[in-house]
CSV table of C-alpha atoms in Angstrom, one decimal:
chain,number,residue,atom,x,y,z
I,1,UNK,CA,117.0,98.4,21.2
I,2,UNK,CA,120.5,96.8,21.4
I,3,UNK,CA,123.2,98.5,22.8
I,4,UNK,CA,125.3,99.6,19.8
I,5,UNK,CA,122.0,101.0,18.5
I,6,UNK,CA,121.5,103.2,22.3
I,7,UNK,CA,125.4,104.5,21.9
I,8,UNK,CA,125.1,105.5,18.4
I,9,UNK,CA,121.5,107.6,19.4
I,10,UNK,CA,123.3,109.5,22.3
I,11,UNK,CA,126.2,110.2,20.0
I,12,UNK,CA,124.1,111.7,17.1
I,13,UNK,CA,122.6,113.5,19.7
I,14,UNK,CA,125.3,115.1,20.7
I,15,UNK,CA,126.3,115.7,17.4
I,16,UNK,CA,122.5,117.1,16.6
I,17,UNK,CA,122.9,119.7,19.9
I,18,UNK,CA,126.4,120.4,19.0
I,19,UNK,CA,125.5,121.5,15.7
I,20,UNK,CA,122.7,123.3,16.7
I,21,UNK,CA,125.4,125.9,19.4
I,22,UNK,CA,127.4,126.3,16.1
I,23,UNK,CA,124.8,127.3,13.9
I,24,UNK,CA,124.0,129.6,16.5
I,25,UNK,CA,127.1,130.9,16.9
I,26,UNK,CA,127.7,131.0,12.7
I,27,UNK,CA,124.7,132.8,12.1
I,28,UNK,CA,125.4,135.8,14.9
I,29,UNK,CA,129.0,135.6,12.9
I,30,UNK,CA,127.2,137.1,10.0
I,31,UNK,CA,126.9,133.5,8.2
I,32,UNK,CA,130.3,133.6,7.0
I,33,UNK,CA,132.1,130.8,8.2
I,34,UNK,CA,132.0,126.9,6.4
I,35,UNK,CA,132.8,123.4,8.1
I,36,UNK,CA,135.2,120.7,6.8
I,37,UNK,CA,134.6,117.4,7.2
I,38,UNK,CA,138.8,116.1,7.8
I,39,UNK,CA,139.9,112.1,9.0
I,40,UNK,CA,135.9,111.6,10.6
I,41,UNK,CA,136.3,115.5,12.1
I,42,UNK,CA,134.2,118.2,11.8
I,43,UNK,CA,135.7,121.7,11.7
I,44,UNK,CA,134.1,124.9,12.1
I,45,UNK,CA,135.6,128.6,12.6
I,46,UNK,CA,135.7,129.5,16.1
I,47,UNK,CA,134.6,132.9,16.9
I,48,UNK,CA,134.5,132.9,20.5
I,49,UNK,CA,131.2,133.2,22.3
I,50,UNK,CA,131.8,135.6,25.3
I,51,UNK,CA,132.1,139.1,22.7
I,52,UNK,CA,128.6,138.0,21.1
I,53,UNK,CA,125.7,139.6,21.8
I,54,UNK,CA,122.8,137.3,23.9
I,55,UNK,CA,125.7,134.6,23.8
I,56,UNK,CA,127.7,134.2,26.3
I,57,UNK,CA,125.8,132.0,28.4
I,58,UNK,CA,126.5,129.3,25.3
I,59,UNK,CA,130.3,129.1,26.9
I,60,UNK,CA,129.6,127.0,30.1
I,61,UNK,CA,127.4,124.8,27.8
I,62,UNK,CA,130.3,124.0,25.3
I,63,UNK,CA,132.4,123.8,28.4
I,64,UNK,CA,130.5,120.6,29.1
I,65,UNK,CA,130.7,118.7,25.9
I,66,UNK,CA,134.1,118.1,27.6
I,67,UNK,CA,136.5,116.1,25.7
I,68,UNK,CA,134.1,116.5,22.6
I,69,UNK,CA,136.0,120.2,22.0
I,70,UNK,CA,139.5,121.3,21.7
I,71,UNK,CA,139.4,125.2,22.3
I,72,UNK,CA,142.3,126.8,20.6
I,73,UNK,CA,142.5,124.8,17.3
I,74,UNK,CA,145.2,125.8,15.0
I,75,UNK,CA,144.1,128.6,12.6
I,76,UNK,CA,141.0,129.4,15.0
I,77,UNK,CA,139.2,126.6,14.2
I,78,UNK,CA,137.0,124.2,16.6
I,79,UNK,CA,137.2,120.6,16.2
I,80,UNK,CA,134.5,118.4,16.7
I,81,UNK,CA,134.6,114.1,16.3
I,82,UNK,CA,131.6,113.5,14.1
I,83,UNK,CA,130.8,110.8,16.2
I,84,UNK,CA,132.3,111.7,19.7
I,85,UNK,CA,133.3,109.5,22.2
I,86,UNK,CA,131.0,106.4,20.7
I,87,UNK,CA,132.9,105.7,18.3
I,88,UNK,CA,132.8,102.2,18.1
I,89,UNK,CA,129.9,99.2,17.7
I,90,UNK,CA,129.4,97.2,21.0
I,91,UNK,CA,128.2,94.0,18.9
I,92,UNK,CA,126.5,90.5,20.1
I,93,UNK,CA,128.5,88.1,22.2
I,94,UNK,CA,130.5,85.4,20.1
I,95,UNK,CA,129.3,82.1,19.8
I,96,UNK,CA,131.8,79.8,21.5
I,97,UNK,CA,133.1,77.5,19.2
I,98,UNK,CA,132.0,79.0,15.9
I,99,UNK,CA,134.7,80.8,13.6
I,100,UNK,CA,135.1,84.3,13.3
I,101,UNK,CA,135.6,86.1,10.3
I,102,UNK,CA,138.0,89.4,9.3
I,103,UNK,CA,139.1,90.9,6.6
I,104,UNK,CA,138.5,89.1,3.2
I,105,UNK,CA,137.4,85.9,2.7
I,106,UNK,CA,135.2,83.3,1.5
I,107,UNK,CA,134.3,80.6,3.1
I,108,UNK,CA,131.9,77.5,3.1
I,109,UNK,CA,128.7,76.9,5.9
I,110,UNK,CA,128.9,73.5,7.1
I,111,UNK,CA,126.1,71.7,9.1
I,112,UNK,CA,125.0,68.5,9.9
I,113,UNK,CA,121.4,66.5,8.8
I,114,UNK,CA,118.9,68.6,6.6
I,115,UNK,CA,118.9,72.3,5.4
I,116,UNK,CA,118.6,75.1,7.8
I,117,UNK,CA,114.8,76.0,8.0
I,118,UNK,CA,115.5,79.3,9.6
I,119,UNK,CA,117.0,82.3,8.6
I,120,UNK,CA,118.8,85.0,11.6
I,121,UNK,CA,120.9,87.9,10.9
I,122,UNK,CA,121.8,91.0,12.9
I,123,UNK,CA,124.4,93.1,11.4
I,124,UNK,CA,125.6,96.2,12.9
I,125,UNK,CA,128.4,97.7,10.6
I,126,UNK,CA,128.0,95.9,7.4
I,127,UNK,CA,126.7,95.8,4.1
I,128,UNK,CA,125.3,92.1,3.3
I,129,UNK,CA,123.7,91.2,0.0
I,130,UNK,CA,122.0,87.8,0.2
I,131,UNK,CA,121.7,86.0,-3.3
I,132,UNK,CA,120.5,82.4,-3.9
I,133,UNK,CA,122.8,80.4,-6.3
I,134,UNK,CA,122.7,76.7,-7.6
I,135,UNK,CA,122.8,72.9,-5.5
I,136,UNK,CA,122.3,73.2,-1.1
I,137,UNK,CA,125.5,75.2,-1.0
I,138,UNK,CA,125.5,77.8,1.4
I,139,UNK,CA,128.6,80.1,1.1
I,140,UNK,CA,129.6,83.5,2.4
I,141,UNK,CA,132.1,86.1,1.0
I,142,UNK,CA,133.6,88.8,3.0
I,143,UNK,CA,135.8,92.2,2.2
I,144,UNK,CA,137.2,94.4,4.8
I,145,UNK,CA,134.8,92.5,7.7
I,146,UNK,CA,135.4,93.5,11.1
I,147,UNK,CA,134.5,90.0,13.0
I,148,UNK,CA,131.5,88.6,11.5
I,149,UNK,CA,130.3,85.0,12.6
I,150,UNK,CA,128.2,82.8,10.5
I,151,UNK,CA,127.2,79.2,11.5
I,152,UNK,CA,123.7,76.7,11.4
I,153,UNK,CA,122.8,75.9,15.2
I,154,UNK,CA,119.2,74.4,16.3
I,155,UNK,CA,118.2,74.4,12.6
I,156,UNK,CA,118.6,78.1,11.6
I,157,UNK,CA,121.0,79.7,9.9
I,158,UNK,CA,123.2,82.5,11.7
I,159,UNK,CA,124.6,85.5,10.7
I,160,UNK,CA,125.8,87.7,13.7
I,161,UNK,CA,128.4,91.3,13.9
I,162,UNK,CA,130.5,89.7,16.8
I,163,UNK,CA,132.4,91.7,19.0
I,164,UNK,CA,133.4,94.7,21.1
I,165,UNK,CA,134.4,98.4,19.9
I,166,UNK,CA,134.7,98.0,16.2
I,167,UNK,CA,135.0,101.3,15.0
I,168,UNK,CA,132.2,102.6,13.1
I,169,UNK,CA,134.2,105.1,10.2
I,170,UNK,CA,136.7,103.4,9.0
I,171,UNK,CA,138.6,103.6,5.4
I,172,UNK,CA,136.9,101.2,3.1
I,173,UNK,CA,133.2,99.4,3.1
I,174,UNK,CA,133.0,96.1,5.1
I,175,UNK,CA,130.9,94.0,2.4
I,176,UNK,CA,129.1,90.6,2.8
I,177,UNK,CA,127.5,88.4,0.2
I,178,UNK,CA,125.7,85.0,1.5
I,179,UNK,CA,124.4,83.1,-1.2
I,180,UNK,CA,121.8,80.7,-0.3
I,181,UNK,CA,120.2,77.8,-2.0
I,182,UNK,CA,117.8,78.4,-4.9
I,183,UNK,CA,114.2,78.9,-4.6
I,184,UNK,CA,114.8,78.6,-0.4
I,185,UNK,CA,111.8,79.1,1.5
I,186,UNK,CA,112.6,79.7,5.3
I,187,UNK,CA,109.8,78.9,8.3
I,188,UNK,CA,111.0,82.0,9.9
I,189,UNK,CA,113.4,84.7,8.4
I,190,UNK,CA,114.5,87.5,11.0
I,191,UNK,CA,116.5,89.9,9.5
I,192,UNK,CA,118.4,93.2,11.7
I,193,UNK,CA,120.5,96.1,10.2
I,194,UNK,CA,122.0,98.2,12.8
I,195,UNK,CA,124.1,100.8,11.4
I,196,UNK,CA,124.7,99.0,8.1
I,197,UNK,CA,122.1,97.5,5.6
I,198,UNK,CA,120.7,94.4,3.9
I,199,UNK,CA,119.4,93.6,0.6
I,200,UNK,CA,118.1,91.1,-1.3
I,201,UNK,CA,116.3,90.1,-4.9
I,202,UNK,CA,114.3,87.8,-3.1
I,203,UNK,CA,112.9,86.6,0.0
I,204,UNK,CA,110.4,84.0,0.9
I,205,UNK,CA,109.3,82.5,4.3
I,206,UNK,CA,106.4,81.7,6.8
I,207,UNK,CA,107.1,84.5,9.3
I,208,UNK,CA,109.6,87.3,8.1
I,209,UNK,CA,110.8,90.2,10.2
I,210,UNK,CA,112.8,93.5,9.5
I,211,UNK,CA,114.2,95.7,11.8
I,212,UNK,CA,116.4,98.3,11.0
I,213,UNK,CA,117.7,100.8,14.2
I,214,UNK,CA,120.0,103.0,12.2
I,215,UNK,CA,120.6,100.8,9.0
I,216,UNK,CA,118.4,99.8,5.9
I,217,UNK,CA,116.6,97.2,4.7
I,218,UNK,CA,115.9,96.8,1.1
I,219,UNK,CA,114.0,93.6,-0.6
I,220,UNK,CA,112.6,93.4,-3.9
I,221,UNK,CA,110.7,90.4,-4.1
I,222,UNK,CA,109.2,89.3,-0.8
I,223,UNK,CA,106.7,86.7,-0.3
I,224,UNK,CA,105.6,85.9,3.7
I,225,UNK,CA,102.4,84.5,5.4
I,226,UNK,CA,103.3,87.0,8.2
I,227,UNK,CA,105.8,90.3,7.8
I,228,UNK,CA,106.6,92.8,10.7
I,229,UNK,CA,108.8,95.9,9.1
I,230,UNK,CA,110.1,98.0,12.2
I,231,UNK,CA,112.5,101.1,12.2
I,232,UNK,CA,113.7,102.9,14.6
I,233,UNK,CA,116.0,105.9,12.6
I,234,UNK,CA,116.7,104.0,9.3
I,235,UNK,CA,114.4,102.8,6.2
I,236,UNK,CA,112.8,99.5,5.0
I,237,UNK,CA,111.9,99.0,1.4
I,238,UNK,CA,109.5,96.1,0.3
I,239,UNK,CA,109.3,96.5,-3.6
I,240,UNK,CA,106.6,93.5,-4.6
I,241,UNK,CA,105.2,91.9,-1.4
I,242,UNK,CA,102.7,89.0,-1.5
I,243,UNK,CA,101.6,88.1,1.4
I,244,UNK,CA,98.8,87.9,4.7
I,245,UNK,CA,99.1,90.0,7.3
I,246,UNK,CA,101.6,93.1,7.4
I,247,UNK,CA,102.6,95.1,10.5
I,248,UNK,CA,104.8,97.9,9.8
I,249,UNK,CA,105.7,100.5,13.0
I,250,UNK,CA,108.0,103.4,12.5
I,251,UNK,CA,109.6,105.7,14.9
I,252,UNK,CA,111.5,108.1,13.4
I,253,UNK,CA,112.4,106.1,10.2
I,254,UNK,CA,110.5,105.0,7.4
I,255,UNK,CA,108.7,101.7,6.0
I,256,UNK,CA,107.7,101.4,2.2
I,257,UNK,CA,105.8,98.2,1.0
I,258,UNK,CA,104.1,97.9,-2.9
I,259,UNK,CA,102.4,94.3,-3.2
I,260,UNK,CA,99.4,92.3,-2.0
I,261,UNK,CA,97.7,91.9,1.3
I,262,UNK,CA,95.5,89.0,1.3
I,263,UNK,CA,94.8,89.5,5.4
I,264,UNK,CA,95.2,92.9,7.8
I,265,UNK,CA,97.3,95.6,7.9
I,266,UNK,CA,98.7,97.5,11.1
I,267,UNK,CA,100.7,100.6,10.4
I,268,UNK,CA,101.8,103.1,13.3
I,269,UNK,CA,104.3,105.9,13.8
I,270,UNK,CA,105.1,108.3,15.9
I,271,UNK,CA,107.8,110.9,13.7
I,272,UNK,CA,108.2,108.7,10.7
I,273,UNK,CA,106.3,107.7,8.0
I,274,UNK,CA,104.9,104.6,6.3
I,275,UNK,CA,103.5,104.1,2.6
I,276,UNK,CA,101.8,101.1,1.2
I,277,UNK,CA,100.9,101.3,-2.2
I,278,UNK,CA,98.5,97.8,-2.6
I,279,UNK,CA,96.8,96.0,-5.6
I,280,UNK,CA,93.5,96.0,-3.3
I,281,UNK,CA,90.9,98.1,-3.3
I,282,UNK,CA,89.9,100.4,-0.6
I,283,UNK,CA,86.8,99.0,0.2
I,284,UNK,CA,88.1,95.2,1.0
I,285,UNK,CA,89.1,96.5,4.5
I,286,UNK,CA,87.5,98.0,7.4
I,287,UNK,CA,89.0,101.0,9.1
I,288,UNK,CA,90.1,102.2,12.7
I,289,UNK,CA,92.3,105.1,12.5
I,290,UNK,CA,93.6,107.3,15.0
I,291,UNK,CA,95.9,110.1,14.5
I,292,UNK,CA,97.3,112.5,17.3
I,293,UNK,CA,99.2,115.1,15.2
I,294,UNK,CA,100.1,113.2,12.3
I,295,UNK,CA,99.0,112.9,8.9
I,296,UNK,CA,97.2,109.6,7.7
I,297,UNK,CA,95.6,109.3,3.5
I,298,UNK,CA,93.6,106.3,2.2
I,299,UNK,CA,93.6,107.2,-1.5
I,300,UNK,CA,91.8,110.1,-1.9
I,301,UNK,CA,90.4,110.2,1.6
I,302,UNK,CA,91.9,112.8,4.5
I,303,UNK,CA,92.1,111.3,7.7
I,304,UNK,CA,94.2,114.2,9.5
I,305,UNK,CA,93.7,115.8,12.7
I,306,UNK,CA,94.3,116.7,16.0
I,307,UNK,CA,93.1,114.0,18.4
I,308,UNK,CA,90.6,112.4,15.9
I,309,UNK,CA,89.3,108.6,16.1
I,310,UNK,CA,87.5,107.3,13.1
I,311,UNK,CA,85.8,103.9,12.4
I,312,UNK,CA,84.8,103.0,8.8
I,313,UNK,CA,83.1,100.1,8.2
I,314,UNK,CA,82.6,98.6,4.8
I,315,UNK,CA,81.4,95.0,5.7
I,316,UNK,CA,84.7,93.0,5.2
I,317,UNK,CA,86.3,90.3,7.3
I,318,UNK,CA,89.9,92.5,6.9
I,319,UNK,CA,90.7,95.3,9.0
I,320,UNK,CA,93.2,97.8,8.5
I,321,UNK,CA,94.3,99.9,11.9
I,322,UNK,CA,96.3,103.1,11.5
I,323,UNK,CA,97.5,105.0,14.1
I,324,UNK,CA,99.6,108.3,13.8
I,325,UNK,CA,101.0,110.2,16.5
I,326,UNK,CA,103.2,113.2,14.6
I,327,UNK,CA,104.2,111.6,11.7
I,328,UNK,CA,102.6,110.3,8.5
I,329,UNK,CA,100.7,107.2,7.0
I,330,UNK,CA,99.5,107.0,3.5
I,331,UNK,CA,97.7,104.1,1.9
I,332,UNK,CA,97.5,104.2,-2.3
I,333,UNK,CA,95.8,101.9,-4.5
I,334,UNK,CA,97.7,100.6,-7.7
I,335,UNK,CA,94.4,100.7,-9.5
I,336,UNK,CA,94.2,104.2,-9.3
């Protein structure tokens, strides 16, 4: 997990256990009180602790959110950053020599000898749509971008959120459209939303991976020999995937993929969730499926349970392996 992703974890964590005092605190109030959300700050009416009944042991533990809290607030009110101290999006290193992009722009990629056969981007902060347009021109447009480098090095095309301590709420949306070539097939197409997200129409390539920390991931057409879709917190959408072999893992997020799988299929979660909804039918795979405390369907068929293993065998060359630990996997069949 990069670092940006790490800071913005602990921060929503202390956001999650900050809210969690308040609601506390609100609902021994009597429920009355409302937050405002004012210039990335949430408010909420401060009551006190110490004169609550059962409560006042919750004083030493808001004295330790530190400079998180400002007792005394003007009209009673306690003011909490919505994203605390970690603010800001510790990016990737910049690329020595390569341009870096702010603000708005648009702007030409130049390399040298044949087309980039590759295709790497790792955003943190920004919204990218990639689009293919006419002729080998590859060009990228920029609004309110917070240093964004894009350049072709050893064959692959590089999209990269550059930097150090960009903040992460700021007025405005930082927006990116690349357009790419027509029709471009990639050997290998990595692509990585942090905080941000990534769409696209269309997507082919030999190898293709999503991973999305925070961010999403959204592709509507998506052909791939090989696709790995992994999420931490955030989401990846697949809306008409033809392709082999699928591996989709989910932490806390989720992954949702509608298409065809001509190979194997790996799915496996531990809080989140995956759906596949596939033109096959169930009895074109084998089965190994293991699930915890989570949840796992294959079409009409309950897998669920508390530590429970299950083979099925159904005499085919293609395996499917689920594994659930307290989240949920469900496999559908389009011709149902």
């Amino acid at each position: 997990m990069k670092k940006g992703t790490k800071r913005a974890l602990f921060a929503a964590a202390g956001c999650i256990a900050a809210g969690v005092v308040l609601f506390g605190i609100g609902a021994a109030a009597g429920g009355n009180g409302q937050f405002e959300v004012h210039h990335g700050r949430l408010r909420f009416p401060w009551y006190g602790v110490s004169n609550l009944p059962g409560l006042g042991f919750l004083e030493d533990s808001l004295e330790e959110l530190g400079d998180a809290i400002e007792d005394g607030a003007e009209g009673g009110w306690l003011d909490l950053p919505f994203w605390s101290s970690a603010s800001t999006w510790i990016g990737e290193e910049a690329e020595d020599g390569e341009k870096i992009f702010d603000g708005d722009f648009g702007d030409t990629v130049i390399w040298d000898g044949a087309l980039p056969c590759d295709l790497e981007v790792e955003l943190g902060i920004h919204a990218l749509e990639i689009v293919e347009g006419e002729g080998d021109t590859i060009s990228l447009e920029g609004h309110n971008v917070s240093r964004i480098q894009c350049y072709v090095k050893d064959g692959a095309l590089r999209l990269r959120d550059v930097g150090r301590k960009k903040e992460v709420f700021k007025n405005g949306e930082r927006k990116l459209v690349l357009t790419v070539p027509e029709g471009a097939a990639w050997e290998t197409a990595e692509l990585s939303a942090g905080l941000g997200n990534i769409s696209a129409d269309r997507l082919e390539a030999g190898e293709v991976s999503l991973e999305s920390d925070l961010g999403s991931i959204e592709i509507g057409e998506l052909n791939a020999g090989w696709l790995e879709a992994d999420t931490d917190l955030g989401s990846i959408l697949v809306e008409e995937f033809d392709g082999k072999d699928v591996c989709a893992t989910s932490d806390l997020g989720s992954v949702e993929l509608s298409g065809s799988v001509s190979g194997n299929v790996t799915a496996s979660t531990d809080m989140g969730s995956i759906l596949m909804t596939l033109a096959e039918e169930e009895d074109d795979f084998n089965y190994e499926i293991k699930t915890d405390m989570g949840n796992i369907t294959v079409g009409d068929r309950d897998y669920s349970g508390l530590d429970r293993e299950k083979t099925v065998e159904n005499g085919s060359d293609r395996k499917m392996k689920l594994e659930s630990s307290m989240g949920s996997i469900e496999i559908l069949w389009k011709s149902r």
